[in-house]
XYZ file of C-alpha atoms in Angstrom:
420
model
C 0.000 0.000 0.000
C 2.790 2.443 0.917
C 4.471 1.843 -2.412
C 1.255 2.378 -4.335
C 0.510 5.500 -2.296
C 3.955 6.912 -3.032
C 3.471 6.216 -6.716
C 0.105 7.998 -6.620
C 1.651 11.045 -4.964
C 4.422 11.157 -7.550
C 1.935 10.783 -10.372
C -0.327 13.625 -9.264
C 2.613 15.866 -8.372
C 3.950 15.450 -11.885
C 1.123 17.593 -13.218
C 0.844 21.155 -11.831
C -2.903 21.220 -12.417
C -3.461 18.586 -9.720
C -1.557 20.756 -7.212
C -4.180 23.426 -7.764
C -7.069 20.939 -7.683
C -5.849 19.112 -4.585
C -5.410 22.409 -2.773
C -9.122 23.047 -3.353
C -9.919 19.507 -2.150
C -7.914 20.200 1.006
C -9.807 23.433 1.709
C -13.109 21.688 1.094
C -12.235 18.905 3.543
C -11.139 21.438 6.167
C -14.471 23.169 5.736
C -16.741 20.105 5.679
C -14.747 17.598 7.723
C -15.378 14.922 5.069
C -14.862 14.105 1.382
C -17.586 15.988 -0.407
C -18.697 19.239 -1.937
C -17.839 20.736 -5.294
C -15.144 22.972 -6.743
C -16.139 25.763 -9.201
C -14.662 25.301 -12.677
C -14.073 29.048 -12.873
C -10.973 28.550 -10.724
C -9.214 26.764 -13.597
C -7.974 27.704 -17.073
C -9.163 25.865 -20.173
C -5.846 24.013 -20.313
C -6.212 22.923 -16.666
C -9.783 21.773 -17.292
C -8.511 19.588 -20.153
C -6.142 17.843 -17.719
C -8.854 17.355 -15.095
C -11.396 16.363 -17.727
C -8.972 13.717 -18.965
C -9.025 12.162 -15.487
C -12.837 11.958 -15.673
C -12.747 10.640 -19.259
C -14.357 13.718 -20.806
C -13.142 16.796 -22.686
C -12.458 19.972 -20.713
C -15.324 21.766 -22.478
C -17.769 19.164 -21.150
C -16.438 19.623 -17.641
C -16.769 23.364 -18.077
C -20.436 22.956 -19.006
C -21.069 21.031 -15.780
C -19.976 24.135 -13.867
C -18.297 22.315 -11.000
C -16.036 19.437 -10.072
C -17.444 16.945 -7.588
C -14.943 15.834 -4.950
C -16.853 12.587 -4.335
C -16.919 11.906 -8.086
C -13.152 12.356 -8.231
C -12.796 9.709 -5.486
C -15.061 7.325 -7.427
C -12.993 7.732 -10.587
C -9.824 7.284 -8.531
C -11.145 3.822 -7.588
C -11.164 2.889 -11.271
C -7.474 3.681 -11.731
C -4.404 1.680 -10.791
C -4.560 3.591 -7.501
C -8.001 2.187 -6.762
C -7.094 0.847 -3.326
C -6.270 4.329 -2.079
C -8.895 6.555 -0.516
C -8.818 10.186 -1.586
C -8.330 11.347 2.053
C -5.218 9.162 2.413
C -3.925 10.471 -0.912
C -4.428 14.087 0.164
C -2.670 13.474 3.498
C 0.312 11.936 1.731
C 0.300 14.581 -1.001
C 0.526 17.467 1.512
C 2.643 15.587 4.044
C 0.208 16.111 6.921
C -2.969 14.680 8.363
C -5.608 17.079 7.105
C -8.280 17.859 9.678
C -11.362 20.031 9.575
C -11.391 23.552 10.940
C -13.912 22.388 13.503
C -11.620 19.594 14.627
C -8.665 21.973 14.680
C -10.608 24.365 16.902
C -11.578 21.508 19.197
C -8.001 20.256 19.425
C -6.853 23.765 20.227
C -9.550 24.081 22.854
C -8.622 20.713 24.354
C -4.954 21.724 24.474
C -5.817 24.938 26.303
C -7.979 23.031 28.772
C -5.121 20.622 29.451
C -2.844 23.606 30.012
C -5.304 25.091 32.493
C -5.629 21.739 34.258
C -1.859 21.721 34.729
C -2.000 25.242 36.169
C -4.863 24.131 38.404
C -2.743 21.320 39.798
C 0.213 23.676 40.322
C -1.885 26.254 42.209
C -4.286 24.442 44.576
C -5.384 27.686 46.263
C -6.835 28.846 42.953
C -8.662 25.636 42.054
C -12.050 27.281 42.551
C -11.108 29.884 39.922
C -9.753 27.364 37.436
C -12.905 25.275 37.909
C -14.912 28.360 36.979
C -12.842 28.827 33.811
C -13.063 25.156 32.863
C -16.834 25.236 33.169
C -16.684 27.778 30.332
C -19.222 30.026 31.940
C -20.162 33.400 30.500
C -17.817 36.329 30.593
C -14.520 34.392 30.456
C -13.883 34.330 26.706
C -11.411 37.193 27.117
C -9.409 35.087 29.587
C -9.224 32.131 27.186
C -8.142 34.517 24.412
C -5.413 35.888 26.660
C -4.315 32.355 27.532
C -4.232 31.328 23.881
C -2.304 34.413 22.848
C 0.415 34.338 25.517
C 0.354 31.077 27.509
C 3.727 31.684 29.181
C 2.708 35.181 30.284
C -0.578 33.795 31.548
C 1.255 31.195 33.629
C 3.452 33.918 35.131
C 0.408 36.048 35.952
C -1.277 33.010 37.506
C 1.704 32.554 39.820
C 1.343 36.161 40.971
C -2.401 35.670 41.474
C -1.694 32.637 43.639
C 0.779 34.555 45.770
C -1.606 37.509 46.097
C -4.620 35.397 47.008
C -2.660 33.560 49.712
C -1.507 36.894 51.111
C -4.735 38.893 51.300
C -4.510 41.574 53.972
C -5.848 41.030 57.496
C -6.445 44.771 57.838
C -7.150 47.493 55.251
C -4.298 47.992 52.802
C -3.888 50.280 49.802
C -3.812 48.504 46.444
C -0.368 49.913 45.408
C 1.114 48.904 48.769
C -0.457 45.460 48.497
C 0.950 45.119 44.989
C 4.400 46.212 46.183
C 4.300 43.716 49.046
C 3.355 40.810 46.770
C 5.373 41.491 43.622
C 7.821 44.288 44.379
C 5.992 46.426 41.810
C 3.303 48.863 43.051
C 1.708 48.860 39.599
C 1.578 45.080 39.069
C -2.146 44.958 39.873
C -3.163 48.194 38.160
C -6.750 47.529 37.204
C -6.488 48.643 33.577
C -3.768 46.052 32.855
C -4.267 42.345 32.131
C -2.865 41.254 35.498
C -5.195 43.628 37.315
C -8.225 42.460 35.345
C -7.411 38.829 36.136
C -7.043 39.791 39.800
C -10.484 41.384 39.821
C -11.989 38.341 38.101
C -10.414 36.000 40.627
C -11.774 38.079 43.527
C -15.231 38.254 41.926
C -15.371 34.467 41.522
C -14.157 34.041 45.102
C -16.905 36.347 46.358
C -19.502 34.752 44.037
C -20.377 38.081 42.426
C -20.361 39.245 38.824
C -17.249 40.830 37.350
C -17.371 44.558 38.204
C -18.029 46.875 35.281
C -18.188 50.203 37.140
C -15.750 52.028 39.388
C -18.199 51.744 42.268
C -18.555 47.984 41.856
C -14.794 47.601 41.532
C -14.173 49.538 44.735
C -16.811 47.513 46.559
C -15.280 44.222 45.433
C -11.800 45.249 46.544
C -13.179 46.523 49.831
C -14.675 43.096 50.518
C -11.086 41.869 50.657
C -9.869 44.861 52.723
C -8.064 46.366 49.745
C -8.764 49.978 48.859
C -7.559 52.203 46.092
C -7.438 55.425 48.099
C -7.354 56.160 51.829
C -8.202 59.860 51.493
C -11.122 59.883 49.072
C -12.647 56.747 50.616
C -14.559 58.311 53.500
C -17.712 58.273 55.596
C -19.805 61.103 57.050
C -20.811 60.968 60.726
C -21.742 63.004 63.777
C -22.413 62.458 67.465
C -19.745 59.780 67.869
C -16.794 59.457 70.223
C -13.637 57.636 69.200
C -10.609 56.289 70.991
C -7.083 55.580 69.807
C -4.122 53.974 71.578
C -3.579 57.148 73.593
C -7.196 57.260 74.780
C -10.095 59.541 73.842
C -9.494 61.115 70.418
C -9.526 64.911 70.873
C -10.863 65.683 67.377
C -13.876 63.415 67.801
C -14.413 64.747 71.327
C -14.427 68.329 70.052
C -16.745 67.423 67.176
C -19.308 66.068 69.650
C -18.957 69.123 71.853
C -19.513 71.499 68.923
C -22.114 69.303 67.134
C -19.756 69.204 64.146
C -20.251 66.815 61.250
C -17.106 64.901 60.349
C -16.011 63.521 57.010
C -13.615 60.781 58.020
C -11.327 59.028 55.502
C -9.932 55.536 55.959
C -6.565 57.091 56.765
C -7.975 58.317 60.078
C -10.261 55.353 60.782
C -7.416 52.852 60.828
C -5.903 54.695 63.794
C -8.971 54.145 65.977
C -9.415 51.360 68.509
C -13.011 52.097 69.464
C -16.004 54.147 68.268
C -19.302 54.613 70.118
C -22.219 57.087 70.313
C -21.989 60.152 72.504
C -25.297 59.155 74.102
C -27.108 55.845 74.512
C -26.316 52.845 72.345
C -28.386 53.593 69.217
C -26.770 54.840 66.017
C -28.887 55.900 63.040
C -27.562 54.957 59.606
C -28.920 56.709 56.512
C -27.997 56.460 52.864
C -28.910 59.959 51.729
C -26.939 63.082 52.674
C -30.020 65.311 52.383
C -31.884 63.132 54.882
C -28.863 63.113 57.184
C -28.641 66.909 57.122
C -32.375 67.272 57.809
C -32.219 64.893 60.775
C -29.279 66.862 62.164
C -31.393 70.012 61.835
C -34.001 68.348 64.085
C -31.444 66.984 66.557
C -27.879 68.304 66.138
C -26.378 65.881 68.667
C -27.866 62.669 67.237
C -25.373 59.792 66.730
C -25.665 59.339 62.986
C -23.761 57.932 60.007
C -24.366 58.827 56.348
C -23.093 56.350 53.786
C -23.581 58.681 50.793
C -24.912 55.895 48.590
C -23.253 52.487 48.340
C -21.165 51.490 51.334
C -17.562 52.541 51.098
C -14.907 50.605 52.932
C -14.729 53.569 55.309
C -18.457 53.248 56.111
C -18.142 49.520 56.718
C -15.079 50.013 58.912
C -16.916 52.592 61.014
C -20.012 50.433 61.411
C -17.851 47.433 62.289
C -16.277 49.411 65.111
C -19.677 50.591 66.313
C -21.006 47.038 66.453
C -17.823 45.863 68.196
C -18.482 48.453 70.915
C -21.990 47.016 71.442
C -24.025 49.600 69.530
C -27.355 48.995 67.811
C -27.583 50.167 64.203
C -30.871 51.435 62.742
C -30.538 51.390 58.960
C -32.790 53.320 56.595
C -32.166 53.391 52.851
C -33.949 54.274 49.644
C -36.717 52.063 48.293
C -35.009 50.843 45.151
C -33.322 47.521 44.331
C -29.924 48.913 45.210
C -31.183 50.228 48.558
C -32.672 46.845 49.450
C -29.400 45.218 48.434
C -27.508 47.476 50.826
C -29.964 46.709 53.610
C -29.569 42.983 52.999
C -25.815 43.346 53.117
C -25.985 44.911 56.584
C -28.477 42.353 57.856
C -26.151 39.589 56.699
C -23.025 41.300 57.986
C -24.085 41.918 61.591
C -25.882 39.857 64.261
C -29.618 40.544 64.456
C -29.224 41.987 67.953
C -27.029 44.757 66.500
C -28.905 45.898 63.385
C -32.509 46.659 62.498
C -34.260 48.086 59.466
C -35.551 51.609 59.950
C -38.760 52.427 58.034
C -37.927 49.946 55.276
C -41.040 47.763 55.444
C -43.722 47.403 52.773
C -46.037 49.951 54.425
C -43.259 52.536 54.551
C -42.530 51.844 50.906
C -46.110 52.617 49.930
C -46.134 55.710 52.192
C -43.082 57.031 50.337
C -45.333 57.501 47.272
C -43.143 55.567 44.804
C -43.105 57.410 41.502
C -39.895 56.705 39.632
C -40.226 53.865 37.124
C -37.674 51.079 37.509
C -36.161 49.443 34.432
C -36.453 45.704 33.905
C -32.714 45.410 34.444
C -32.958 47.045 37.868
C -36.057 45.075 38.828
C -34.111 41.888 38.072
C -31.884 42.767 41.036
C -34.853 42.121 43.338
C -34.347 38.416 42.639
C -31.191 38.652 44.747
C -33.134 39.756 47.821
C -33.439 36.713 50.048
C -33.471 38.020 53.619
C -36.790 37.363 55.335
C -37.040 40.957 56.610
C -36.935 42.312 53.061
C -39.030 39.854 51.077
C -42.338 41.662 51.618
C -41.052 45.065 50.536
C -39.162 43.501 47.602
C -42.380 41.831 46.463
C -44.311 45.109 46.744
C -41.626 46.929 44.771
C -41.623 44.257 42.097
C -45.379 44.497 41.663
C -45.457 48.299 41.566
C -42.263 48.642 39.540
C -41.386 52.019 41.023
C -38.806 53.430 43.422
C -39.478 55.433 46.574
C -37.088 57.586 48.559
C -36.184 58.360 52.175
C -36.970 62.049 51.880
C -40.701 61.292 51.953
C -40.347 59.725 55.425
C -37.927 62.135 57.015
C -40.464 63.546 59.506
C -41.199 60.065 60.851
C -37.491 59.413 61.125
C -37.026 62.655 63.005
C -39.674 61.600 65.512
C -37.797 58.349 66.146
C -34.555 60.068 67.041
């Protein structure tokens, strides 16, 4: 067979026309994954059609009239020649000196090779197995990672090693991202979030926290804050009033003076990390509001009220302050806006702190209706209500879903003032 195959290759290579024809056969097989299809006669000159027609036992003009050359027909006629024991696929493989495979098969082999590469990385980095499992499941949103892996596998392996080191060395206390990056890699910019390494880092953290990959600055900051990493310790702040604080040296004089003068403080993380204890200037209740306008109005009613304003989504500074308040034995009363994001924030607090330290403040279904909801919620935002699972929020989430509108704290500020 080998001898006959070699003779067939030599025979067809002796005529340049067959080089052109077989190249079209090869492309057709790569496209279809089998012997089949047709080749347009327009690709060949009259002289070339005479050669091919001779193989079929017809003049080139007759072949031209047919309009195309059948690949399967060529294989049938091959069976009637002295090379009849040779299949056309075997002839093409020998002719081109390679095993011809379909594009689909080539893609699958490439995909399989990449998966094997990832499986090796998974074995080398056991702390990241959960992340590699996510990639291997081929879930949505990871195509860019597979593209990166395919493009530069060695670079990807090096970045994976840095991810492993970083994940095993997450900070126990708040740490700036550049300082964290310097500590892990010796380069403060290694995890810059616009670079590939930084994007992979964010994806790893998102998978670890079982949240979607962050697409906004706010979501990115929140994800990093979950791991006690922050991008800025001056612009990451929380607003508060009516609170005492202590540091290693005892009562903090700035906080003491702020209480005495009923002064509102805007406290960045840089100052919070120095504190050992925070507690209200009176009683054990602290009122937490989302909206700065509501906070200011409540302070107008009662200038010495112990209050915290988160100014929208919780910053790491806000969470740090509330953590310290709960550690000191305080009871948090949280009131937020009646929208999917507000309920999400409320759920986060309810899940973060023991039930004997946090309570919703005018965030029930009746309060929602009393807020006169008027702003239409998009379907995309309403979808977020499906994430509300805490028993204390299910009723209001259901009411919001049925009405499809958002309500706001401002409408209830007089009731809130009466409470404090």
